[in-house]
Each structure stands twice: as C-alpha cells, then as structure tokens.
Amino acid sequence: MDLYEYQGKELFRRHGIPVSAGRLATTPEEARSAADSLGSEVVVKAQVLTGGRGKAGGIKLADSPQEAEHHAREILGMDIRGHVVKKVWIEEASEIAKEYYLSLTFDRGAKKPLFMFTTQGGVDIEEVADKTPEALAKLHVDPLAGLQPYHARRLLFAAGIEEPGEQKQIAAIVEKLYAAFVAEDAMLCEINPLIVEPHGRVKALDSKFTVDDNALYRHPDVAEMRDLDAYPAEERAAREKGVTYVKLDGEVGILGNGAGLVMSTLDVIAQAGGRPANFCDLGGGGDAQGVVDALEVITPDPQVRSILFNVFGGITRCDEVAQGILDALGRMEIAQPIVVRLDGTNADEGRQILADASPPNLHVEETMLSAARRAVELAGH
Ligand code: GDP
Ligand code: MN
C-alpha cells in the first residue's frame, strides 16, 4: 500500500526524521486557513499517489494565505498522470541550499534491504543511475545484524558528504529511516529531496512510503490510512469481489489464471504491438461466477477495446472455463470482442464447447501469440 506524502511524513515524524509542519486541506478555503495558521511562506502540494508532481505544476510556493488559496484552487481537481488531486498538503516553505536523495528498499536479488544515497537529489533517480552511476552510493544491510552506525558513515563517505554537520544529521536520518522501515514493515521509504537548508539543517522535503499489504494487520493505524477514493472504480470493485486486478493504461483487457501466465500475457500483448489495459488473475477458479466477477471488473473501463482470455488448464479444466465464459456471456451484455486461448487439461473439449455455442464476438485462437495478435488487432491497432 502506497502512502500519500503527508502520511509518509507523519510516519517519518513519529520515527524522529525531521519534516516541516503542515496541514491537510480539501478546499481552497481550508488551504487558506491552513496557511494562515502556519505563518508566512508556505508550499501548496498536490497529494496524489504518483511522483513528478513538481513538474506537473502540482507544487507551488505561496507568500500569503490568499495566494495559498489561489494555488489550492488551481491544484485541486488537477489531473496528474491519471490521478485527480483531491487533497493538498500545506506546509511551511523551506529554503533549499542542497537537494539530496535517500532511499531504502528491498534488493530481492541480494535478499537484503538496500540503501541508496546521492547528493544529486531532486531529479529522477533513474536518471542519476543512468547517467552518473558513480554518484549513486549503495549499501546493503544484513537484516539479521541490523544497521550499524559505521554503515551510515560508509554510505555518506561513498557519496562524498564531507561537512561534519551534514554527516551527523544524515547519519542519524539513515538510522531512523532503517528503524522506520523495519518497524512499519515497509517495502520502500524514499526521501527525494532530502534537503540541506542554508543554515545547515537537514530535513525530508518529500516522502514515498510503501507498506507491505501482507503486514497491514500488524499496523491498524497505517491500514486506516488507506484512501479508497484514490483507487479507480474498477480497483475498488475488484477488491470487493476478491478479484486480483491491477489497472494499466493500454487497450487490451487481460484475463488469465495464475499470476505468471498473466504476466507473460502482458509481454505477449506488447510483442504483438499492443498495450494491456489491466492485469486480472482469475486464480485457480474458472467457474461462471469467477468469470462474471472478473468481466464485471474490466468491461466498464472505457479504455478496454478488446478482451483476451488466456487460460492454461491444470487443476482448472478448460471445459469448465469455456462453460464459465458462456454462462457469463449469457448473464451480461459485453460490448468488447473477446479472444479466447485455452490450453492444457481438456483444452479440446473447451474449444469444442465454444465452437458449438459460437457466440457472436467471440474468437477462439490456438496459441498465446496468435490470440494476442488477434486481440491487439481487434483493439484497433
Ligand atoms: P515531486 O515532484 O512529486 O517529487 O514533489 P517534491 O515534494 O519532491 O517537490 C518537488 C520540488 O519542489 C522539490 O524538489 C523542490 O525543488 C520544490 N519544493 C518542494 N517544497 C519546497 C519548499 O518548501 N521550498 C522550496 N523552495 N521548494 C520546494
Ligand atoms: Mn520528490
């Protein structure tokens, strides 16, 4: 679960990482009174679960409460990469002398938490990793031994932090970030930028905080931070129906059984020159209800122009899935063309069932690649 900047900063604050004082606002008037209570200069920040808000015009400095209100009016309702701004965070403005970058995430290959730190903050970290990899200091932490103070010093040394005041403050932030990461069952904690103010104080100006969904039961306070409004309607419907679903931004709706198969289906759609509209995993079941639930989740999405069923029968039998698809078609009106590829247990029987019924707008393909090509073609490519 991704947290908003203001929520991540609240966790930072609880763990002793310095952040600016701020208040949340959902209307321009609230923004004005928030700015009024915070004093002099503030920054109005769009709260959306995506990065690059600054570039998109979602972050603006204001000299007065009136100006904060004006900026909030502009920013609220703004669409930032598909995320509509419903809340703004009003924060005491900071003066920035330097912008650094600090993150902690899992390196799955090494099976260890990984710190990354660079003095080239504020920009896209991918760009730093790409253009000046030597400027990106990395440090793995042994999860059993935990973080030792010399680790933090080594990380700062590798990134070229020489100023003693900065060394001391950033080393403390590194230790607190590690403690926060472990205590909150985080998957990612990113501070970009970590700023140095002109008089030398270091603080977190932004926050990206992702908590492991599977550990949320241990953190009722964090679980409560989930904002259902932030999820697209389809994702909410999927959550309610228990369908594994992730919205993507292409045109071909994908339904498969098993995460591995669905992921390779995404690849094959790309190979066929199309773009997947979603990731939808039917799981083990292929019964009519499961198929109806999944179709109900994906078909209302106006971006979906065609649908590809990619099912490999193992324990799930293809004839059952075929019957499930027919039952689903009988129960609901579906505008988009559907391509079906069945393989594995009882695939022939499954295909026969579909051929016999031959519902309009349903196309059966033999292979994953031909099915993907057909679905892409039907999506209008
Ligand atoms: P992002 O664009 O979504 O990563 O949002 P950030 O919170 O990182 O803000 C983007 C940029 O806005 C920062 O890198 C800063 O340059 C600028 N910014 C944000 N807050 C302040 C502030 O309090 N004072 C000043 N001067 N600039 C700020
Ligand atoms: Mn940022």
XYZ file of C-alpha atoms and ligand atoms in Angstrom:
410
model
C 0.000 0.000 0.000
C 1.363 3.360 -1.065
C 1.009 6.239 1.347
C 0.484 9.857 0.423
C 3.345 12.228 1.063
C 1.610 13.685 4.121
C 1.018 10.203 5.572
C 4.592 9.117 4.938
C 5.791 12.307 6.575
C 3.604 11.559 9.585
C 5.405 8.203 9.910
C 8.749 9.972 9.429
C 7.819 12.389 12.198
C 6.850 9.537 14.537
C 10.237 7.947 13.920
C 12.145 11.156 14.550
C 13.002 12.110 10.965
C 12.773 15.902 10.598
C 9.928 17.180 8.400
C 8.194 20.541 8.059
C 4.995 21.362 9.912
C 1.942 21.216 7.701
C -1.789 20.752 7.414
C -4.080 18.940 5.031
C -6.766 20.780 3.045
C -9.511 19.611 0.719
C -10.874 23.033 -0.291
C -9.226 26.358 -1.217
C -10.743 27.912 1.929
C -9.197 25.226 4.119
C -5.892 25.811 2.348
C -6.129 29.485 3.195
C -6.783 28.892 6.879
C -4.054 26.232 6.997
C -1.599 28.737 5.525
C -2.822 31.353 7.963
C -2.113 29.117 10.942
C 1.296 28.054 9.622
C 2.525 31.621 9.132
C 4.456 33.475 6.435
C 5.508 31.452 3.410
C 4.007 28.053 2.609
C 4.152 25.490 -0.135
C 0.937 24.000 -1.555
C 1.476 20.368 -2.540
C -0.891 18.116 -4.501
C -1.430 14.832 -2.683
C -1.570 12.063 -5.275
C -0.097 8.585 -5.323
C 2.356 9.362 -8.107
C 5.634 11.224 -8.425
C 6.658 14.133 -10.609
C 4.132 16.475 -9.062
C 6.532 19.395 -9.207
C 6.996 19.134 -12.978
C 3.243 18.716 -13.463
C 2.537 22.025 -11.680
C 1.193 20.354 -8.543
C 3.597 22.101 -6.174
C 3.546 25.863 -5.678
C 5.035 28.327 -3.205
C 2.752 30.956 -1.690
C 3.669 34.199 0.077
C 0.316 34.713 1.730
C -2.814 32.815 2.756
C -4.632 34.426 -0.207
C -2.012 33.101 -2.589
C -2.181 29.658 -0.948
C -5.942 29.683 -1.513
C -5.424 30.679 -5.129
C -2.867 27.914 -5.736
C -5.050 25.347 -3.971
C -7.953 26.316 -6.243
C -5.746 25.591 -9.257
C -4.219 22.402 -7.941
C -7.354 20.761 -6.512
C -9.062 18.842 -9.310
C -5.910 18.843 -11.428
C -5.115 15.566 -13.189
C -1.562 14.415 -12.545
C -0.749 11.391 -14.685
C -4.237 9.989 -14.291
C -4.582 10.886 -10.607
C -7.105 13.570 -9.727
C -5.991 15.822 -6.882
C -8.498 15.780 -4.039
C -6.260 16.925 -1.202
C -3.448 19.395 -0.843
C -0.798 19.477 1.850
C 0.055 22.960 3.045
C 3.495 23.061 4.548
C 5.842 25.712 5.893
C 8.067 26.596 2.956
C 11.700 25.608 3.236
C 14.735 27.357 1.867
C 16.842 24.936 -0.080
C 20.628 25.043 -0.307
C 21.122 21.453 -1.488
C 18.903 18.599 -2.609
C 19.995 15.049 -1.849
C 18.330 11.687 -2.359
C 17.982 8.875 0.157
C 16.016 5.664 -0.189
C 15.697 2.282 1.411
C 14.108 -0.620 -0.400
C 14.455 -4.373 -0.848
C 17.065 -5.760 -3.167
C 15.332 -9.035 -3.896
C 18.383 -10.427 -5.671
C 20.581 -9.888 -2.642
C 17.716 -10.675 -0.232
C 18.662 -7.622 1.782
C 17.453 -4.086 2.354
C 19.340 -1.651 0.163
C 20.126 1.987 0.891
C 20.744 4.357 -1.978
C 22.060 7.816 -1.426
C 23.260 10.568 -3.718
C 23.951 14.269 -3.493
C 22.204 14.637 -6.865
C 18.692 14.704 -5.454
C 15.548 16.425 -6.609
C 15.686 14.817 -10.041
C 14.599 11.398 -11.242
C 16.799 8.843 -9.555
C 16.640 6.639 -12.663
C 18.371 9.451 -14.493
C 21.182 9.584 -11.933
C 21.549 5.784 -12.053
C 21.691 6.018 -15.834
C 23.970 8.982 -16.446
C 26.206 9.134 -13.380
C 26.017 5.740 -11.669
C 29.221 6.513 -9.761
C 27.374 9.287 -7.927
C 24.887 6.810 -6.501
C 26.148 5.272 -3.266
C 24.621 1.899 -2.384
C 24.713 -0.116 0.774
C 23.141 -3.446 1.670
C 22.151 -4.122 5.241
C 22.281 -7.594 6.728
C 18.768 -7.956 8.133
C 19.921 -10.167 11.000
C 22.812 -7.990 12.147
C 20.775 -4.833 11.503
C 22.135 -1.416 10.678
C 25.393 -0.500 12.389
C 26.484 3.119 12.821
C 29.531 2.565 10.589
C 27.179 1.548 7.765
C 25.668 5.004 7.727
C 29.106 6.636 7.796
C 30.287 4.459 4.927
C 27.234 5.392 2.836
C 27.819 9.106 3.372
C 31.521 8.780 2.693
C 30.815 6.962 -0.582
C 28.513 9.787 -1.664
C 31.097 12.428 -0.751
C 29.422 14.128 2.209
C 32.252 15.967 3.924
C 30.574 18.632 6.009
C 30.548 17.356 9.655
C 27.163 18.872 10.465
C 25.591 17.162 7.476
C 27.361 13.893 8.254
C 25.959 13.847 11.733
C 22.397 14.719 10.770
C 22.193 12.452 7.732
C 23.730 9.521 9.607
C 21.000 9.940 12.210
C 18.345 10.081 9.479
C 19.750 6.919 7.884
C 19.441 5.092 11.211
C 15.933 6.380 11.822
C 14.858 5.519 8.308
C 16.048 1.965 8.814
C 14.187 1.760 12.126
C 11.023 3.123 10.464
C 11.369 0.694 7.554
C 11.595 -2.302 9.878
C 9.003 -1.144 12.402
C 6.370 -0.304 9.778
C 7.005 -3.348 7.555
C 7.836 -1.048 4.667
C 8.786 -2.097 1.160
C 10.065 1.331 0.188
C 10.991 4.532 2.007
C 12.230 7.282 -0.273
C 13.177 10.857 0.532
C 13.632 12.913 -2.629
C 14.712 15.511 -1.964
C 16.402 15.296 1.390
C 17.328 18.959 1.718
C 20.005 20.962 3.433
C 18.745 24.395 4.400
C 21.034 27.424 4.059
C 21.828 27.387 7.780
C 22.677 23.663 7.560
C 19.634 21.860 8.879
C 18.765 18.641 7.039
C 15.175 17.531 6.517
C 12.868 15.358 4.454
C 11.028 17.522 1.932
C 9.172 14.673 0.254
C 8.165 11.141 1.169
C 7.389 7.965 -0.714
C 6.394 5.268 1.712
C 5.090 1.844 0.733
C 3.943 -0.612 3.362
C 3.685 -4.345 2.742
C -0.024 -5.153 2.320
C 0.500 -8.526 3.929
C 1.727 -6.885 7.123
C -1.062 -4.335 7.425
C -2.840 -6.437 10.044
C 0.036 -5.569 12.356
C -0.419 -1.855 11.727
C -4.054 -0.882 12.170
C -3.030 2.788 12.305
C -1.406 2.527 8.875
C -4.205 0.338 7.450
C -6.599 3.120 8.362
C -4.668 5.495 6.119
C -5.937 3.678 3.041
C -7.933 6.056 0.937
C -10.486 4.138 -1.094
C -11.264 7.207 -3.209
C -7.743 7.112 -4.582
C -8.335 3.803 -6.318
C -10.016 3.687 -9.710
C -13.626 2.428 -9.541
C -12.572 -0.874 -11.131
C -9.936 -1.466 -8.464
C -12.476 -0.870 -5.743
C -14.927 -3.264 -7.419
C -12.154 -5.847 -7.722
C -11.307 -5.521 -4.048
C -14.947 -6.073 -3.146
C -15.292 -9.120 -5.400
C -11.945 -10.574 -4.383
C -10.569 -10.378 -7.942
C -6.844 -9.798 -8.337
C -6.727 -6.756 -10.569
C -4.323 -4.021 -11.487
C -5.271 -1.234 -13.854
C -2.808 -0.450 -16.631
C -3.106 2.131 -19.366
C -3.466 0.208 -22.632
C -6.434 -1.110 -24.615
C -6.435 -4.898 -24.288
C -8.181 -6.300 -21.219
C -6.389 -9.390 -19.921
C -7.857 -12.314 -18.039
C -5.714 -15.271 -17.158
C -5.352 -17.889 -14.477
C -2.234 -17.528 -12.399
C 0.000 -14.503 -11.959
C 2.844 -15.979 -14.017
C 0.625 -16.634 -17.004
C -0.955 -13.206 -16.757
C 2.453 -11.545 -16.642
C 3.644 -13.388 -19.722
C 0.379 -12.457 -21.420
C 1.228 -8.808 -20.817
C 4.557 -9.404 -22.519
C 2.990 -11.154 -25.484
C 0.491 -8.318 -25.943
C 3.433 -5.926 -26.053
C 5.197 -8.212 -28.516
C 2.104 -8.147 -30.717
C 2.306 -4.354 -30.735
C -0.495 -3.673 -28.274
C -0.789 -2.425 -24.742
C -2.531 -4.222 -21.873
C -5.374 -2.377 -20.171
C -5.083 -4.346 -16.964
C -3.729 -7.325 -15.118
C -6.531 -9.629 -13.993
C -5.874 -13.003 -12.428
C -8.803 -15.451 -12.194
C -6.734 -17.560 -9.842
C -7.467 -21.258 -9.745
C -11.167 -20.968 -10.490
C -12.760 -20.731 -13.893
C -16.355 -21.101 -12.778
C -19.009 -18.826 -14.192
C -19.154 -16.638 -11.114
C -15.406 -16.074 -11.165
C -15.534 -15.192 -14.859
C -18.551 -12.899 -14.378
C -16.834 -11.150 -11.468
C -13.689 -10.590 -13.499
C -15.603 -9.407 -16.564
C -17.672 -7.064 -14.415
C -14.466 -5.539 -13.169
C -12.807 -4.974 -16.536
C -15.610 -4.291 -19.033
C -16.815 -0.942 -17.615
C -13.345 0.515 -18.207
C -13.803 2.659 -21.348
C -10.158 2.046 -22.268
C -10.757 -1.675 -22.786
C -11.304 -2.229 -26.542
C -10.873 -5.993 -26.663
C -10.533 -8.786 -24.124
C -8.107 -11.669 -24.115
C -8.792 -14.771 -22.055
C -5.614 -16.736 -21.656
C -6.197 -19.894 -19.659
C -3.910 -22.796 -19.057
C -5.808 -25.700 -17.591
C -4.011 -27.504 -14.828
C -6.316 -28.286 -11.967
C -8.703 -25.843 -13.606
C -10.296 -27.658 -16.537
C -10.654 -25.799 -19.823
C -14.149 -27.175 -20.440
C -15.258 -25.645 -17.132
C -13.697 -22.331 -18.080
C -15.378 -22.442 -21.503
C -18.692 -23.101 -19.812
C -17.955 -20.285 -17.373
C -17.346 -17.889 -20.251
C -20.610 -18.903 -21.950
C -22.560 -18.572 -18.701
C -21.018 -15.164 -18.150
C -21.940 -14.068 -21.679
C -25.473 -15.262 -21.030
C -25.691 -13.207 -17.878
C -24.216 -9.942 -19.043
C -24.015 -7.696 -22.067
C -20.450 -7.310 -23.285
C -19.629 -4.780 -25.967
C -15.965 -5.657 -26.485
C -14.809 -8.539 -28.705
C -13.369 -11.459 -26.753
C -10.472 -13.663 -27.817
C -10.045 -16.973 -26.017
C -6.988 -19.153 -25.882
C -7.355 -22.385 -23.963
C -4.607 -24.891 -23.417
C -3.871 -27.705 -21.010
C -6.362 -30.020 -19.345
C -9.428 -30.608 -21.553
C -8.465 -27.829 -23.966
C -10.043 -29.625 -26.938
C -13.311 -30.094 -25.074
C -13.248 -26.452 -24.038
C -12.691 -25.212 -27.576
C -15.445 -27.524 -28.820
C -17.904 -26.075 -26.312
C -17.128 -22.568 -27.518
C -17.255 -23.618 -31.175
C -20.639 -25.279 -30.704
C -22.141 -22.268 -28.988
C -20.241 -19.832 -31.239
C -21.451 -16.688 -29.522
C -21.067 -13.511 -31.585
C -17.942 -11.506 -30.957
C -16.005 -14.419 -29.527
C -12.870 -15.629 -31.256
C -11.008 -18.794 -30.349
C -7.281 -18.935 -31.040
C -4.903 -21.867 -30.695
C -1.776 -20.209 -29.377
C -0.929 -17.452 -26.982
C 0.817 -15.428 -29.681
C -1.952 -15.741 -32.276
C -4.509 -14.903 -29.581
C -2.520 -11.833 -28.569
C -2.226 -10.698 -32.195
C -5.945 -11.127 -32.700
C -6.794 -9.231 -29.511
C -4.459 -6.385 -30.477
C -5.961 -6.261 -33.957
C -9.500 -6.193 -32.543
C -8.487 -3.384 -30.207
C -7.943 -1.341 -33.322
C -4.194 -1.382 -33.834
P 7.647 15.561 -6.555
O 7.847 16.466 -7.730
O 6.341 14.830 -6.642
O 8.790 14.648 -6.310
O 7.477 16.510 -5.260
P 8.548 17.086 -4.211
O 7.911 17.148 -2.908
O 9.812 16.330 -4.292
O 8.789 18.572 -4.720
C 9.344 18.848 -5.980
C 10.261 20.025 -5.896
O 9.537 21.171 -5.454
C 11.384 19.850 -4.909
O 12.466 19.141 -5.448
C 11.729 21.283 -4.596
O 12.624 21.776 -5.566
C 10.395 22.018 -4.737
N 9.861 22.267 -3.381
C 9.058 21.481 -2.647
N 8.855 22.003 -1.428
C 9.543 23.170 -1.385
C 9.758 24.170 -0.378
O 9.285 24.109 0.757
N 10.563 25.225 -0.738
C 11.141 25.323 -1.965
N 11.913 26.374 -2.223
N 10.962 24.410 -2.922
C 10.194 23.329 -2.646
Mn 10.051 14.252 -4.769
